[in-house]
mmCIF file with all atom_site columns, C-alpha atoms in Angstrom:
data_model
loop_
_atom_site.group_PDB
_atom_site.id
_atom_site.type_symbol
_atom_site.label_atom_id
_atom_site.label_alt_id
_atom_site.label_comp_id
_atom_site.label_asym_id
_atom_site.label_entity_id
_atom_site.label_seq_id
_atom_site.pdbx_PDB_ins_code
_atom_site.Cartn_x
_atom_site.Cartn_y
_atom_site.Cartn_z
_atom_site.occupancy
_atom_site.B_iso_or_equiv
_atom_site.pdbx_formal_charge
_atom_site.auth_seq_id
_atom_site.auth_comp_id
_atom_site.auth_asym_id
_atom_site.auth_atom_id
_atom_site.pdbx_PDB_model_num
ATOM 1  C CA . MET A 1 1  ? 9.056   -10.026 4.006  1.00 0.00 ? 15 MET A CA 1
ATOM 2  C CA . ASP A 1 2  ? 12.302  -8.639  3.059  1.00 0.00 ? 16 ASP A CA 1
ATOM 3  C CA . ASP A 1 3  ? 15.126  -10.823 5.098  1.00 0.00 ? 17 ASP A CA 1
ATOM 4  C CA . HIS A 1 4  ? 13.328  -9.596  8.169  1.00 0.00 ? 18 HIS A CA 1
ATOM 5  C CA . LEU A 1 5  ? 13.525  -12.557 10.727 1.00 0.00 ? 19 LEU A CA 1
ATOM 6  C CA . CYS A 1 6  ? 11.073  -13.700 13.381 1.00 0.00 ? 20 CYS A CA 1
ATOM 7  C CA . PRO A 1 7  ? 12.433  -11.898 16.845 1.00 0.00 ? 21 PRO A CA 1
ATOM 8  C CA . HIS A 1 8  ? 11.668  -15.128 18.972 1.00 0.00 ? 22 HIS A CA 1
ATOM 9  C CA . CYS A 1 9  ? 12.795  -18.630 16.785 1.00 0.00 ? 23 CYS A CA 1
ATOM 10 C CA . SER A 1 10 ? 14.879  -16.736 14.318 1.00 0.00 ? 24 SER A CA 1
ATOM 11 C CA . CYS A 1 11 ? 13.020  -18.027 10.924 1.00 0.00 ? 25 CYS A CA 1
ATOM 12 C CA . ASP A 1 12 ? 12.369  -15.909 8.256  1.00 0.00 ? 26 ASP A CA 1
ATOM 13 C CA . ALA A 1 13 ? 8.323   -17.665 7.408  1.00 0.00 ? 27 ALA A CA 1
ATOM 14 C CA . ALA A 1 14 ? 5.985   -15.350 8.324  1.00 0.00 ? 28 ALA A CA 1
ATOM 15 C CA . SER A 1 15 ? 2.453   -13.923 6.448  1.00 0.00 ? 29 SER A CA 1
ATOM 16 C CA . VAL A 1 16 ? 0.827   -10.837 7.080  1.00 0.00 ? 30 VAL A CA 1
ATOM 17 C CA . LEU A 1 17 ? -3.517  -11.689 8.137  1.00 0.00 ? 31 LEU A CA 1
ATOM 18 C CA . CYS A 1 18 ? -5.799  -8.989  7.775  1.00 0.00 ? 32 CYS A CA 1
ATOM 19 C CA . PHE A 1 19 ? -9.170  -8.569  8.733  1.00 0.00 ? 33 PHE A CA 1
ATOM 20 C CA . ARG A 1 20 ? -12.143 -6.034  9.082  1.00 0.00 ? 34 ARG A CA 1
ATOM 21 C CA . THR A 1 21 ? -12.806 -5.277  12.538 1.00 0.00 ? 35 THR A CA 1
ATOM 22 C CA . ASP A 1 22 ? -16.579 -4.658  13.878 1.00 0.00 ? 36 ASP A CA 1
ATOM 23 C CA . ASP A 1 23 ? -16.526 -1.063  13.613 1.00 0.00 ? 37 ASP A CA 1
ATOM 24 C CA . GLY A 1 24 ? -15.574 -1.922  9.732  1.00 0.00 ? 38 GLY A CA 1
ATOM 25 C CA . ARG A 1 25 ? -11.806 -0.515  9.730  1.00 0.00 ? 39 ARG A CA 1
ATOM 26 C CA . PHE A 1 26 ? -9.182  -2.918  9.143  1.00 0.00 ? 40 PHE A CA 1
ATOM 27 C CA . ALA A 1 27 ? -6.526  -4.467  11.332 1.00 0.00 ? 41 ALA A CA 1
ATOM 28 C CA . ALA A 1 28 ? -3.680  -6.858  10.196 1.00 0.00 ? 42 ALA A CA 1
ATOM 29 C CA . ALA A 1 29 ? -0.517  -8.981  11.909 1.00 0.00 ? 43 ALA A CA 1
ATOM 30 C CA . ILE A 1 30 ? 2.378   -10.500 11.133 1.00 0.00 ? 44 ILE A CA 1
ATOM 31 C CA . GLN A 1 31 ? 2.780   -14.210 12.327 1.00 0.00 ? 45 GLN A CA 1
ATOM 32 C CA . CYS A 1 32 ? 5.588   -16.651 12.180 1.00 0.00 ? 46 CYS A CA 1
ATOM 33 C CA . HIS A 1 33 ? 4.713   -19.802 10.814 1.00 0.00 ? 47 HIS A CA 1
ATOM 34 C CA . VAL A 1 34 ? 7.350   -21.948 12.644 1.00 0.00 ? 48 VAL A CA 1
ATOM 35 C CA . CYS A 1 35 ? 6.821   -20.602 16.280 1.00 0.00 ? 49 CYS A CA 1
ATOM 36 C CA . GLY A 1 36 ? 3.167   -18.531 16.142 1.00 0.00 ? 50 GLY A CA 1
ATOM 37 C CA . TYR A 1 37 ? 4.407   -15.107 17.482 1.00 0.00 ? 51 TYR A CA 1
ATOM 38 C CA . GLU A 1 38 ? 2.111   -12.230 16.128 1.00 0.00 ? 52 GLU A CA 1
ATOM 39 C CA . LYS A 1 39 ? 2.573   -8.531  16.410 1.00 0.00 ? 53 LYS A CA 1
ATOM 40 C CA . PRO A 1 40 ? -0.826  -7.036  15.351 1.00 0.00 ? 54 PRO A CA 1
ATOM 41 C CA . THR A 1 41 ? -1.300  -3.086  14.517 1.00 0.00 ? 55 THR A CA 1
ATOM 42 C CA . ALA A 1 42 ? -2.114  -1.139  17.812 1.00 0.00 ? 56 ALA A CA 1
ATOM 43 C CA . GLU A 1 43 ? -5.369  0.709   15.482 1.00 0.00 ? 57 GLU A CA 1
ATOM 44 C CA . GLY A 1 44 ? -7.577  0.174   13.029 1.00 0.00 ? 58 GLY A CA 1
ATOM 45 C CA . PHE A 1 45 ? -7.345  1.620   9.786  1.00 0.00 ? 59 PHE A CA 1
ATOM 46 C CA . GLU A 1 46 ? -9.377  2.915   6.639  1.00 0.00 ? 60 GLU A CA 1
ATOM 47 C CA . ASP A 1 47 ? -8.329  0.109   3.918  1.00 0.00 ? 61 ASP A CA 1
ATOM 48 C CA . GLU A 1 48 ? -6.459  -2.931  4.331  1.00 0.00 ? 62 GLU A CA 1
ATOM 49 C CA . GLN A 1 49 ? -2.874  -1.811  2.471  1.00 0.00 ? 63 GLN A CA 1
ATOM 50 C CA . ALA A 1 50 ? -2.719  0.834   5.223  1.00 0.00 ? 64 ALA A CA 1
ATOM 51 C CA . ALA A 1 51 ? -3.228  -2.192  7.488  1.00 0.00 ? 65 ALA A CA 1
ATOM 52 C CA . ARG A 1 52 ? -0.828  -4.149  6.191  1.00 0.00 ? 66 ARG A CA 1
ATOM 53 C CA . GLU A 1 53 ? 1.834   -1.378  5.566  1.00 0.00 ? 67 GLU A CA 1
ATOM 54 C CA . ALA A 1 54 ? 1.702   -0.630  9.690  1.00 0.00 ? 68 ALA A CA 1
ATOM 55 C CA . ALA A 1 55 ? 1.572   -4.761  10.290 1.00 0.00 ? 69 ALA A CA 1
ATOM 56 C CA . GLN A 1 56 ? 5.291   -4.756  8.430  1.00 0.00 ? 70 GLN A CA 1
ATOM 57 C CA . ARG A 1 57 ? 6.170   -1.119  10.268 1.00 0.00 ? 71 ARG A CA 1
ATOM 58 C CA . GLU A 1 58 ? 5.614   -2.769  13.454 1.00 0.00 ? 72 GLU A CA 1
ATOM 59 C CA . TRP A 1 59 ? 7.314   -6.761  12.512 1.00 0.00 ? 73 TRP A CA 1
ATOM 60 C CA . PHE A 1 60 ? 10.703  -4.546  10.996 1.00 0.00 ? 74 PHE A CA 1
ATOM 61 C CA . GLN A 1 61 ? 10.426  -2.297  14.553 1.00 0.00 ? 75 GLN A CA 1
ATOM 62 C CA . THR A 1 62 ? 10.190  -5.358  16.904 1.00 0.00 ? 76 THR A CA 1
ATOM 63 C CA . VAL A 1 63 ? 13.240  -7.179  14.633 1.00 0.00 ? 77 VAL A CA 1
#
């Protein structure tokens, strides 16, 4: 994920997890593979790509 390290354990092993919510919208989170730290999106999105991009922006702002 573009050399952005986990804010908790400083590793670079994270993935974007995207899912459909009960209302049919999309949400996403980025989760660290090492320590399990997760940063979810704050709201639902119309499409999966927008949710993924929002999760990445929120992760980058955390670091």
